[in-house]
Amino acid sequence: MTPTAAPGGTPDEQPGAGLRIDAERNRDRILAAARRLFATEGLGVSMAAVAREAGVGKATLSRRFATRDELVDAVFADRMDGYAAAVATALADPDPWRGFTGYVHTVCAMQAADRGFADVLTMTFPAAKALEKRRAEAYHGFLELIARAKGTGHLREDFTDRDMPILLMANAGVVNAAGDAAPDAWQRLVAHMLRSYANPAAPLPPMPDAPAPTALYRAMVRLTRPGTDRGSEGH
């Protein structure tokens, strides 16, 4: 006998049999849909929008992911692995200052590549246990990275671990505001911030070019149109 679907959902479980193949497919579709929407629109996307994008009912979504935190945890697990790995790579660099500047640029580039991840790095999700565990691991590695970079004499003594969240908040704002109109604007921000963290004579990567005036204008126009999707400029 075929199981009956809940209203708005799809049949996806058999008592005592674990997840059926169609349930696994539903989960994969939900994750793929959430990744697409979070990457382009940020974490403000509703759970209902994720269900529509995945082609499943809200009841099915709720069975797979009871809360937004659970969905965020699953969607960004690999990206948080990459975030933690970035610290390990920086600590492995024989030049601690180069490791520090490389880490800052890498993390900000991860934000720029995924609007949802830009939000994740500036928010906390207490119920997303795996995600928060990886964040804590990255944080402790970053503390060591700061100490090593200061030991080279290149990182200012008044730099603290709290300056990184400030940078990430600022970078998320630039990424979200500039969109596809000025997609590389974040690199200019990061370069300026690294210069503010450095002692005189510290070696630094070249300063990227500023965005073209027309690109910044399109970004500012974009900000006057709430709800305008990234990539829609000029259409």
CSV table of N, CA and C in Angstrom, one decimal, residues 19 28 53 62 68 75 110 170 201:
chain,number,residue,atom,x,y,z
A,19,LEU,N,14.9,6.4,6.0
A,19,LEU,CA,14.6,7.2,4.8
A,19,LEU,C,14.5,6.4,3.5
A,28,ASP,N,17.9,16.1,-1.0
A,28,ASP,CA,18.9,16.6,-1.9
A,28,ASP,C,18.4,17.8,-2.7
A,53,GLU,N,11.1,26.5,-4.5
A,53,GLU,CA,12.3,26.3,-5.4
A,53,GLU,C,12.6,24.8,-5.5
A,62,SER,N,9.6,20.6,6.3
A,62,SER,CA,9.7,20.6,7.8
A,62,SER,C,10.1,19.2,8.3
A,68,ARG,N,15.1,26.6,10.6
A,68,ARG,CA,16.1,27.3,9.7
A,68,ARG,C,17.5,26.9,10.0
A,75,VAL,N,23.3,23.2,4.7
A,75,VAL,CA,23.7,23.8,3.5
A,75,VAL,C,25.2,24.3,3.5
A,110,MET,N,35.6,34.1,0.2
A,110,MET,CA,34.5,33.1,0.4
A,110,MET,C,33.2,33.9,0.6
A,170,ALA,N,31.6,44.5,7.5
A,170,ALA,CA,31.7,45.5,6.5
A,170,ALA,C,31.8,44.8,5.1
A,201,ALA,N,56.0,49.7,7.0
A,201,ALA,CA,57.0,48.9,6.3
A,201,ALA,C,56.6,47.4,6.2
